[in-house]
PDB file of C-alpha atoms in Angstrom:
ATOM      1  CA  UNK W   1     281.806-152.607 -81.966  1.00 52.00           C
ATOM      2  CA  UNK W   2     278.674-150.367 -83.153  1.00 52.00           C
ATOM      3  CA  UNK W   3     278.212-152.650 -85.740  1.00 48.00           C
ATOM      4  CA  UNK W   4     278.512-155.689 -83.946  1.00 56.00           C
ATOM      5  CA  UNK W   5     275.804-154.349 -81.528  1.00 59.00           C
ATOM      6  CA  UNK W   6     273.481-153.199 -84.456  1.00 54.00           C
ATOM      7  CA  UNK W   7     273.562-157.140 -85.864  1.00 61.00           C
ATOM      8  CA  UNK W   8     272.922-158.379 -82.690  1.00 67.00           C
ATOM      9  CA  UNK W   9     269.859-155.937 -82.318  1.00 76.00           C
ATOM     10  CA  UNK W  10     269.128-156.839 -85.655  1.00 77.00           C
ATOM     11  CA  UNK W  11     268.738-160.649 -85.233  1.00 79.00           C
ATOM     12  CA  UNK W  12     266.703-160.014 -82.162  1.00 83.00           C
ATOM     13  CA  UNK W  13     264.034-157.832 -84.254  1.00 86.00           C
ATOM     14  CA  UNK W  14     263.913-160.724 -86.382  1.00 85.00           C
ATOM     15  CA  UNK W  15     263.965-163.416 -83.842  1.00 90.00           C
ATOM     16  CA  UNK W  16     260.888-161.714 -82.578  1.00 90.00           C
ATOM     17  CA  UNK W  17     259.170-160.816 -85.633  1.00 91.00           C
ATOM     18  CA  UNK W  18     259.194-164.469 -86.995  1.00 93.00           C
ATOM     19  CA  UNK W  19     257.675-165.511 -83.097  1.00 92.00           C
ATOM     20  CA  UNK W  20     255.137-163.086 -83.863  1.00 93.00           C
ATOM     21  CA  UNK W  21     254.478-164.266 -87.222  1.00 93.00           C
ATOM     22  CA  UNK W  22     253.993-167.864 -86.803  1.00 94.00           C
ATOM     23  CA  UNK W  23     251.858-166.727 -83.758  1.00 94.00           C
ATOM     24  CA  UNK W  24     249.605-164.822 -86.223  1.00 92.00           C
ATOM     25  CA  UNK W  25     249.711-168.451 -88.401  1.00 93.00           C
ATOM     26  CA  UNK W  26     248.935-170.405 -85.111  1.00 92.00           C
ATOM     27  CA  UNK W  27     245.738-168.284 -84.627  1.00 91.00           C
ATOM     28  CA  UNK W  28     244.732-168.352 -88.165  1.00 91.00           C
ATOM     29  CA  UNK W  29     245.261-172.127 -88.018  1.00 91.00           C
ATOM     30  CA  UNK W  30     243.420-173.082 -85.195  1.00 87.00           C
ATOM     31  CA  UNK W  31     240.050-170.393 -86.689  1.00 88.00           C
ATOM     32  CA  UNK W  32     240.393-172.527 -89.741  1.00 88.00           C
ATOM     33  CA  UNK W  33     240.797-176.500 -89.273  1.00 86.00           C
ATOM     34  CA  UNK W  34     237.899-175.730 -86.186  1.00 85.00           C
ATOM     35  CA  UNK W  35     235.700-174.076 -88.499  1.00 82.00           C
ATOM     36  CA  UNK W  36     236.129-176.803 -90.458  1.00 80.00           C
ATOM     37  CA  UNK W  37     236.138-179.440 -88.153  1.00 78.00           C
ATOM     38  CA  UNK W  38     239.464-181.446 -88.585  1.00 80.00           C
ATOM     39  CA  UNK W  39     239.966-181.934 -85.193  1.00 77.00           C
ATOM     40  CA  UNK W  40     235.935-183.310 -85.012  1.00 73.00           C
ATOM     41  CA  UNK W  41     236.807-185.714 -87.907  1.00 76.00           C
ATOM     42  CA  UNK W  42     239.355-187.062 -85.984  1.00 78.00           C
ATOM     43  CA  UNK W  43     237.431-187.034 -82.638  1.00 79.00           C
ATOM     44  CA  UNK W  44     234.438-189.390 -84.545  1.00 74.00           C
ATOM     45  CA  UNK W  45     237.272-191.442 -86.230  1.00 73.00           C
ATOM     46  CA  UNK W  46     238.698-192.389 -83.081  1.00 72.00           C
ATOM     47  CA  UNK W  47     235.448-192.722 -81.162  1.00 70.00           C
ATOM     48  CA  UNK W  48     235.761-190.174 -78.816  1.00 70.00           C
ATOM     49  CA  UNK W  49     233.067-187.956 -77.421  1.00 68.00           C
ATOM     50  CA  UNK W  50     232.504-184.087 -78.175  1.00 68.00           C
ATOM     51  CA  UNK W  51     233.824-183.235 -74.693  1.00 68.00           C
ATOM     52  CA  UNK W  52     237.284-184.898 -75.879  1.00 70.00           C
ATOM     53  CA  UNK W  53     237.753-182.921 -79.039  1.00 75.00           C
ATOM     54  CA  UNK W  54     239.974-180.103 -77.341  1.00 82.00           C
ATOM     55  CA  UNK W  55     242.596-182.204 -77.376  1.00 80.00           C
ATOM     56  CA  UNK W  56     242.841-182.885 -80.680  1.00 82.00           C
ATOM     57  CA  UNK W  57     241.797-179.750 -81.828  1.00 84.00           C
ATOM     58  CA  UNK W  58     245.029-179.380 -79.793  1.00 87.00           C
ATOM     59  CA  UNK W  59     247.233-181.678 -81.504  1.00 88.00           C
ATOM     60  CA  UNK W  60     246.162-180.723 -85.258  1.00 88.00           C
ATOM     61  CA  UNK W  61     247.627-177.400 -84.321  1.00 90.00           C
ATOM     62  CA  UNK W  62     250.891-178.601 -83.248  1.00 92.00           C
ATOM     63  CA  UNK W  63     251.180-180.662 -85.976  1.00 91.00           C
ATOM     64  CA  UNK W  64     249.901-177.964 -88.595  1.00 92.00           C
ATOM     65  CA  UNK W  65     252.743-175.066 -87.251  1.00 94.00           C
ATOM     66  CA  UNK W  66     255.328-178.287 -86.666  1.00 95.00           C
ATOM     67  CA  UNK W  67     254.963-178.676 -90.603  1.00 95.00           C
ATOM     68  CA  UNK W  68     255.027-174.884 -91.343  1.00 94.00           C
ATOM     69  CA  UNK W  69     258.040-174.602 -89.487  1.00 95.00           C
ATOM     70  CA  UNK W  70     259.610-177.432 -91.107  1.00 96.00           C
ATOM     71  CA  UNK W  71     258.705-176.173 -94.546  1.00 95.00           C
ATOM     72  CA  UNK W  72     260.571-173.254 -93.704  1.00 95.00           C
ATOM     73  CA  UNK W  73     264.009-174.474 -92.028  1.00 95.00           C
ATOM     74  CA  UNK W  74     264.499-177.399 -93.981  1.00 94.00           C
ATOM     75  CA  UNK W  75     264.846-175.322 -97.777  1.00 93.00           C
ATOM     76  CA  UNK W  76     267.317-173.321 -95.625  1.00 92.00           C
ATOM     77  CA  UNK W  77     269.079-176.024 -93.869  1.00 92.00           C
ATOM     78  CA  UNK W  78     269.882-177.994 -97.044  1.00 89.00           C
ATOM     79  CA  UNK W  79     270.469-175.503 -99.060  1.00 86.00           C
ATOM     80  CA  UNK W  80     272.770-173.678 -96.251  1.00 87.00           C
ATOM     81  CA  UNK W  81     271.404-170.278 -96.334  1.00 88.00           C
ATOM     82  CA  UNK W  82     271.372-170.414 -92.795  1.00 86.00           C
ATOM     83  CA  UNK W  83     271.228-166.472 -91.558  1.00 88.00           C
ATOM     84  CA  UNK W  84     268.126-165.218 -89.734  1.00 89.00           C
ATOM     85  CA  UNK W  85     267.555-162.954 -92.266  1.00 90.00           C
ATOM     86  CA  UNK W  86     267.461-165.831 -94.721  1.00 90.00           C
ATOM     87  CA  UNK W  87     264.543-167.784 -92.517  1.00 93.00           C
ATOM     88  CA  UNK W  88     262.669-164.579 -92.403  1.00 93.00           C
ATOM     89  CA  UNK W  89     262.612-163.859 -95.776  1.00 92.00           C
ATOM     90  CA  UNK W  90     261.592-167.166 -96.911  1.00 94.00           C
ATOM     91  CA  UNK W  91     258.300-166.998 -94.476  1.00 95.00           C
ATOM     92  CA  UNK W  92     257.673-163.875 -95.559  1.00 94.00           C
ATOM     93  CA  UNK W  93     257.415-165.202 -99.309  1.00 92.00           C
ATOM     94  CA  UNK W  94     255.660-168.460 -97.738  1.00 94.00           C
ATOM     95  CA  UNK W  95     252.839-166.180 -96.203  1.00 92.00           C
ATOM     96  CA  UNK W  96     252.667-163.405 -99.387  1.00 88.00           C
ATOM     97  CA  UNK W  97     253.079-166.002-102.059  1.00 87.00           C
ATOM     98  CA  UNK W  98     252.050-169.328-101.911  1.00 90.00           C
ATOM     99  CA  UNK W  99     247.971-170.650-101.839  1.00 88.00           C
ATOM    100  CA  UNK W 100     246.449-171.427 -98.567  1.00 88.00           C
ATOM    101  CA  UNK W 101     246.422-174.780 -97.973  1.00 88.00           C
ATOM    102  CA  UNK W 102     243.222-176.446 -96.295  1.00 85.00           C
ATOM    103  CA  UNK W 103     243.303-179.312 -94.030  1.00 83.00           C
ATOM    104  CA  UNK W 104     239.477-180.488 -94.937  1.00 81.00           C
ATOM    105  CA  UNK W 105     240.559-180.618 -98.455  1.00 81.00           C
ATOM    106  CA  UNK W 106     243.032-183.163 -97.824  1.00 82.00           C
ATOM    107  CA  UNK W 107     240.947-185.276 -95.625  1.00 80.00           C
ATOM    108  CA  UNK W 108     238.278-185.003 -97.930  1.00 76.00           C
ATOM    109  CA  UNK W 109     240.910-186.148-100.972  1.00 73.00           C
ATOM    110  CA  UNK W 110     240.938-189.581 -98.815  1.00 69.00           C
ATOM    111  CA  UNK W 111     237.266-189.642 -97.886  1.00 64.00           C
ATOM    112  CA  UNK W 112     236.054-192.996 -99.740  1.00 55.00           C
ATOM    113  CA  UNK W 113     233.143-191.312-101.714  1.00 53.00           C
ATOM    114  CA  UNK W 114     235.984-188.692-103.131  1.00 53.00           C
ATOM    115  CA  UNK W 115     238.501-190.577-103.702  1.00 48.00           C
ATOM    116  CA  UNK W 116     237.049-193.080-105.892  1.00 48.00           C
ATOM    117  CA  UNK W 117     235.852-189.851-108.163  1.00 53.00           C
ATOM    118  CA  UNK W 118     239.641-188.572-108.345  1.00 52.00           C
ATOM    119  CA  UNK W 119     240.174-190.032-111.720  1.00 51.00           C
ATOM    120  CA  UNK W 120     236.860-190.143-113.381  1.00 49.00           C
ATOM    121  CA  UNK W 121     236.752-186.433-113.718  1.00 50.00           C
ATOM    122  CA  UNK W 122     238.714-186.612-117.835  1.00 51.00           C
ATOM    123  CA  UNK W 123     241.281-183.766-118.736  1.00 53.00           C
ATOM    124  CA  UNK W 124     239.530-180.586-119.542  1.00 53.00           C
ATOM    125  CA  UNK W 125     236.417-181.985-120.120  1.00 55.00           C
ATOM    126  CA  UNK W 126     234.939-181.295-116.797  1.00 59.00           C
ATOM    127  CA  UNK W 127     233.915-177.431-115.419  1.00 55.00           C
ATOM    128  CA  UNK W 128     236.136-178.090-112.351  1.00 60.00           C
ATOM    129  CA  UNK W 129     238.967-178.313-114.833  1.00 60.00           C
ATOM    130  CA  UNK W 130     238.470-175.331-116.601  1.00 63.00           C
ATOM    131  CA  UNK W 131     237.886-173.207-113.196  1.00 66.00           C
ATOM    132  CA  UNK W 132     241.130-174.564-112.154  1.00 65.00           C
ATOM    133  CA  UNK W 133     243.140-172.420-115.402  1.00 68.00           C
ATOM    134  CA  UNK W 134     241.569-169.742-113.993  1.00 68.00           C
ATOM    135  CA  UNK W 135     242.933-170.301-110.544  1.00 70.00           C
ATOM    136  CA  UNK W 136     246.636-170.534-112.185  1.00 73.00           C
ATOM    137  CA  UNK W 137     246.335-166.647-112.884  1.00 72.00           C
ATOM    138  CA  UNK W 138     246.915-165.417-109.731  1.00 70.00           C
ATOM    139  CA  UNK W 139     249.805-167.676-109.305  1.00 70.00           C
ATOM    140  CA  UNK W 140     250.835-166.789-113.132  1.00 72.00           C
ATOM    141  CA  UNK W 141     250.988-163.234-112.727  1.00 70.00           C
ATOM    142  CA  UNK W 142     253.147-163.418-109.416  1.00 70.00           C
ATOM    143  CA  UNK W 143     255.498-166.176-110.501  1.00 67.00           C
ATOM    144  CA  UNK W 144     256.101-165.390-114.365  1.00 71.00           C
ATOM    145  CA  UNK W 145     257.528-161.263-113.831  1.00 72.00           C
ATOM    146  CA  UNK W 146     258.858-162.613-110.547  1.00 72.00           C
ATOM    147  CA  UNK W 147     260.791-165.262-112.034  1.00 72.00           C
ATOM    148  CA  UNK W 148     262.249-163.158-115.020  1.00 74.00           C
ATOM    149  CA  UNK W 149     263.286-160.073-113.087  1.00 74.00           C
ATOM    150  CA  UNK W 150     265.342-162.651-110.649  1.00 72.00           C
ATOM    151  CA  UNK W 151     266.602-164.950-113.087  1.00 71.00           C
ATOM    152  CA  UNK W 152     267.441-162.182-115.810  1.00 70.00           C
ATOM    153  CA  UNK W 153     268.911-159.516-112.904  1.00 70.00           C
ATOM    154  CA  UNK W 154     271.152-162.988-111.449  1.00 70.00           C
ATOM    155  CA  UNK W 155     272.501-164.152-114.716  1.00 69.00           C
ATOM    156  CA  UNK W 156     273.194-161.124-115.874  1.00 69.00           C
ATOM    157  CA  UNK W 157     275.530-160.365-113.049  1.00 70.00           C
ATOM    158  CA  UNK W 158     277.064-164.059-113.126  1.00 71.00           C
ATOM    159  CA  UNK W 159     275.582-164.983-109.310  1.00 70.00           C
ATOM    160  CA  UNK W 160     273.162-167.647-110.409  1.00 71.00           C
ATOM    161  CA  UNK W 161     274.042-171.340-112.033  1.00 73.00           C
ATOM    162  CA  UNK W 162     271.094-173.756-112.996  1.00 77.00           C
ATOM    163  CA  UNK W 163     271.905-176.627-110.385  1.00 82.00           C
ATOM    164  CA  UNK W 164     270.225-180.145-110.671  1.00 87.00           C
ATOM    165  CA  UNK W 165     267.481-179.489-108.184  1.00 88.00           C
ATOM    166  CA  UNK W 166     266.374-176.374-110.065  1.00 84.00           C
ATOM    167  CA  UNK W 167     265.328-178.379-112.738  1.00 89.00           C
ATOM    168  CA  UNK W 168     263.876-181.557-110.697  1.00 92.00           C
ATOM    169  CA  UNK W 169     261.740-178.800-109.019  1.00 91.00           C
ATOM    170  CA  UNK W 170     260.708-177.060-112.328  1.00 89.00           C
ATOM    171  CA  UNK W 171     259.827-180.635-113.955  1.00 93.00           C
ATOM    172  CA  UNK W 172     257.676-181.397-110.493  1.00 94.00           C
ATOM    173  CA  UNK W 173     256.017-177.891-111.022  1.00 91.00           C
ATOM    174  CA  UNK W 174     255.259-178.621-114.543  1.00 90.00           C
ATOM    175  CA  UNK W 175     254.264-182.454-113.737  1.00 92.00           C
ATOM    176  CA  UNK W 176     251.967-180.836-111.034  1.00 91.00           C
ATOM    177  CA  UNK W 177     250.615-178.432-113.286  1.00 86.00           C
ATOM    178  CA  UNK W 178     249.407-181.343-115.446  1.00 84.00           C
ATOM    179  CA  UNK W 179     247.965-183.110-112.559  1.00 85.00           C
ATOM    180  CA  UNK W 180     245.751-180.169-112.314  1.00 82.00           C
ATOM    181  CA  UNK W 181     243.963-180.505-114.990  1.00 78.00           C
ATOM    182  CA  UNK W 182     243.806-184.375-115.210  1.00 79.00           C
ATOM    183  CA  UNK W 183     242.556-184.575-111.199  1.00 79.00           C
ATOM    184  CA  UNK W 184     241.109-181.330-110.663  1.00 77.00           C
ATOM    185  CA  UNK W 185     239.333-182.199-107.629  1.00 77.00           C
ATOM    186  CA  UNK W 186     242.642-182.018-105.975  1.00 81.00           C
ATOM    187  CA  UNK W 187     242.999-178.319-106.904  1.00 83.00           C
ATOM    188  CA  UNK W 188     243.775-176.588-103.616  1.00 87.00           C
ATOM    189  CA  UNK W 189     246.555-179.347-102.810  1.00 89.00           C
ATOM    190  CA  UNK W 190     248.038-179.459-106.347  1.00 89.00           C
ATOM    191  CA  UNK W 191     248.355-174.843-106.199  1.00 89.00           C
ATOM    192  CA  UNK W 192     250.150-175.029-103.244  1.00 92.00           C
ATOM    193  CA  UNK W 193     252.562-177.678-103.931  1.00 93.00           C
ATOM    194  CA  UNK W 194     253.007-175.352-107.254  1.00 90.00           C
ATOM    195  CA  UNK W 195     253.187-172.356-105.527  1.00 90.00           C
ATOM    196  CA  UNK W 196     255.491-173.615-102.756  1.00 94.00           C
ATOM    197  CA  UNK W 197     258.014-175.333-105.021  1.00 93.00           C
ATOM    198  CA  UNK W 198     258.366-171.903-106.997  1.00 89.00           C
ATOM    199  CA  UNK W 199     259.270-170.138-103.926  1.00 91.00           C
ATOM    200  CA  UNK W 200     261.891-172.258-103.425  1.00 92.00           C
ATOM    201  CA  UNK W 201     262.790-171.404-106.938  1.00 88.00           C
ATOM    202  CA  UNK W 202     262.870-167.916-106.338  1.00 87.00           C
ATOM    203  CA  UNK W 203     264.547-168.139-102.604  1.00 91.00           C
ATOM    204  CA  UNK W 204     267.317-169.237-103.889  1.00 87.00           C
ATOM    205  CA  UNK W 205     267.949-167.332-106.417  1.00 82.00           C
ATOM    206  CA  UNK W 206     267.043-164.092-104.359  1.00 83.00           C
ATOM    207  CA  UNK W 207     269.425-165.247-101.768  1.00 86.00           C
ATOM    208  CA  UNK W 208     272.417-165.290-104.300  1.00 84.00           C
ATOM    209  CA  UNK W 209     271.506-162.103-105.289  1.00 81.00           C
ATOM    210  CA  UNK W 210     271.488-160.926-101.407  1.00 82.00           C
ATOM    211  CA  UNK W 211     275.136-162.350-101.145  1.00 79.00           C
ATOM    212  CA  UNK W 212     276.723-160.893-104.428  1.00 77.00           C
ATOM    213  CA  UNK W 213     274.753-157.583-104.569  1.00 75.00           C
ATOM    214  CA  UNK W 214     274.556-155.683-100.927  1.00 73.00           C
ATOM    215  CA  UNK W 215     273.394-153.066-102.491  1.00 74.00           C
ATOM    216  CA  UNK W 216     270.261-155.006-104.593  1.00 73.00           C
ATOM    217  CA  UNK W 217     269.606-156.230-100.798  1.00 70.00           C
ATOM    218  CA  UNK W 218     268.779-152.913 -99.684  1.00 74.00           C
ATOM    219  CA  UNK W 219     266.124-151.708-102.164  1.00 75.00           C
ATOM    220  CA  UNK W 220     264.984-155.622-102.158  1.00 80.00           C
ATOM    221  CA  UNK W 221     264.190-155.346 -98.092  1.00 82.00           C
ATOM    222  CA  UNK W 222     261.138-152.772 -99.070  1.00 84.00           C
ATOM    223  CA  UNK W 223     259.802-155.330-101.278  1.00 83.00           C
ATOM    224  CA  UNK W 224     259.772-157.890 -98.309  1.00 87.00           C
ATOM    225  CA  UNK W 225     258.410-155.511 -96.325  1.00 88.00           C
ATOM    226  CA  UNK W 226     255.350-155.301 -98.565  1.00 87.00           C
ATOM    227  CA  UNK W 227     255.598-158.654 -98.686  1.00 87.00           C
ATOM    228  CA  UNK W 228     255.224-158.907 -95.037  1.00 91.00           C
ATOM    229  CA  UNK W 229     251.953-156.761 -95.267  1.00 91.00           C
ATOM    230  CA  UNK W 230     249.991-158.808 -97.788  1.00 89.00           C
ATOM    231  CA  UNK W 231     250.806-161.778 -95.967  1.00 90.00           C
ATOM    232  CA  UNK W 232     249.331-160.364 -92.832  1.00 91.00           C
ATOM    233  CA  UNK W 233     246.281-159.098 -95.118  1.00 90.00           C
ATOM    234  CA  UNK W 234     245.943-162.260 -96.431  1.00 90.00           C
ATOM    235  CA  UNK W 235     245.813-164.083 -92.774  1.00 91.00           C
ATOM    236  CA  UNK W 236     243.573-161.636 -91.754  1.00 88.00           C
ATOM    237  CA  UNK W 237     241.342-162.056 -95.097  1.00 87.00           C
ATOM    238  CA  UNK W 238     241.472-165.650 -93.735  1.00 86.00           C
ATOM    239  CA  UNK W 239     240.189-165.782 -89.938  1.00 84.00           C
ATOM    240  CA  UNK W 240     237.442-163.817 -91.169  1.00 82.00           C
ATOM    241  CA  UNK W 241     236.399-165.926 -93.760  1.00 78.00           C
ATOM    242  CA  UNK W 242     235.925-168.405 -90.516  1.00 67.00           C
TER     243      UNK W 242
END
């Protein structure tokens, strides 16, 4: 009976603490693509005057937190680790882990002076390139211990089986790490997607380990937990960048 109160107090925490989180994202959101004017670029693409740009300002937002929230059910819907705990985790690796992704960017990959530079930029022989192995590092020196502790810690206790998507994810990442360098102008896009498809990686893995181990679960929550503060450091590194 104790117990089945404590889980039921437990999912409410959680319940709440995701609200509050994509809250936090909603603000940080709406700071960002204003500052840099998504919802205006779509206000002067559709004609419309400055007065009329608070809806669309509007809609961007819903869209933005409709996509962050399907980014984060669907991985657990389809691969069935449906428990709150589960969701919660995964955002909290989705907010610590993976690059920020910036609306402008994308527009701006589909602007027509931009896009027609896209593949005129050679591998490696342009400085945009060359920054660009520099951005991997941070995502290098996350992903690479990251994916060796969990891996190595899984197979070693038998609760981890390369499956087929495992390795049509790690052939994207790799495909999308040689994008990088051949269209480098598409940098901020190209991180996330790499940064986003090793979570998955890892969030599966983790979530194995969650199941087989209880007691690796345990020590594992403090890591989310720190988690769950550099994600809010890096949201809050964010709005006031804008």
């Amino acid at each position: 009976m104790m117990l089945e109160k404590w889980n039921k107090s437990k999912n409410f925490i959680e319940l709440g603490l995701i609200g509050a989180i994509f809250l936090i994202c909603l603000l940080a959101l709406h700071d960002m693509q204003t500052a840099e004017g998504v919802g205006l670029f779509f206000t002067f693409k559709l004609g419309k005057t400055m007065e009329q740009r608070m809806p669309l300002d509007m809609l961007v937002d819903v869209v933005g937190m409709v996509a962050l929230a399907l980014l984060i059910y669907l991985p657990c819907r389809i691969s069935k680790w449906l428990s709150v705990d589960s969701y919660l985790r995964l955002l909290i690796g989705y907010l610590a882990m993976v690059p920020t992704l910036s609306l402008a960017e994308i527009i701006s990959l589909f602007s027509g002076e931009r896009a027609g530079r896209l593949w005129d930029m050679g591998i490696l022989w342009t400085w945009e390139a060359w920054t660009n192995i520099y951005k991997l590092l941070p995502l290098l020196q996350v992903w690479g211990p990251l994916f060796i502790l969990l891996y190595g810690f899984a197979r070693l206790n038998q609760c981890f089986v390369l499956e087929k998507w495992h390795k049509i994810t790690a052939a994207l990442i790799i495909f999308a790490l040689v994008l990088l360098f051949i269209i480098p102008a598409a940098d901020n896009l190209l991180l996330f997607l790499i940064g986003y498809m090793g979570l998955l990686l890892a969030f599966d893995c983790w979530e194995k380990l969650y199941v087989k181990l209880p007691e690796f679960g345990k020590w594992c929550n403090l890591l989310f937990v720190a988690g769950l503060f550099k994600g809010i450091y890096r949201i809050v590194v964010l709005m006031s960048q804008y």
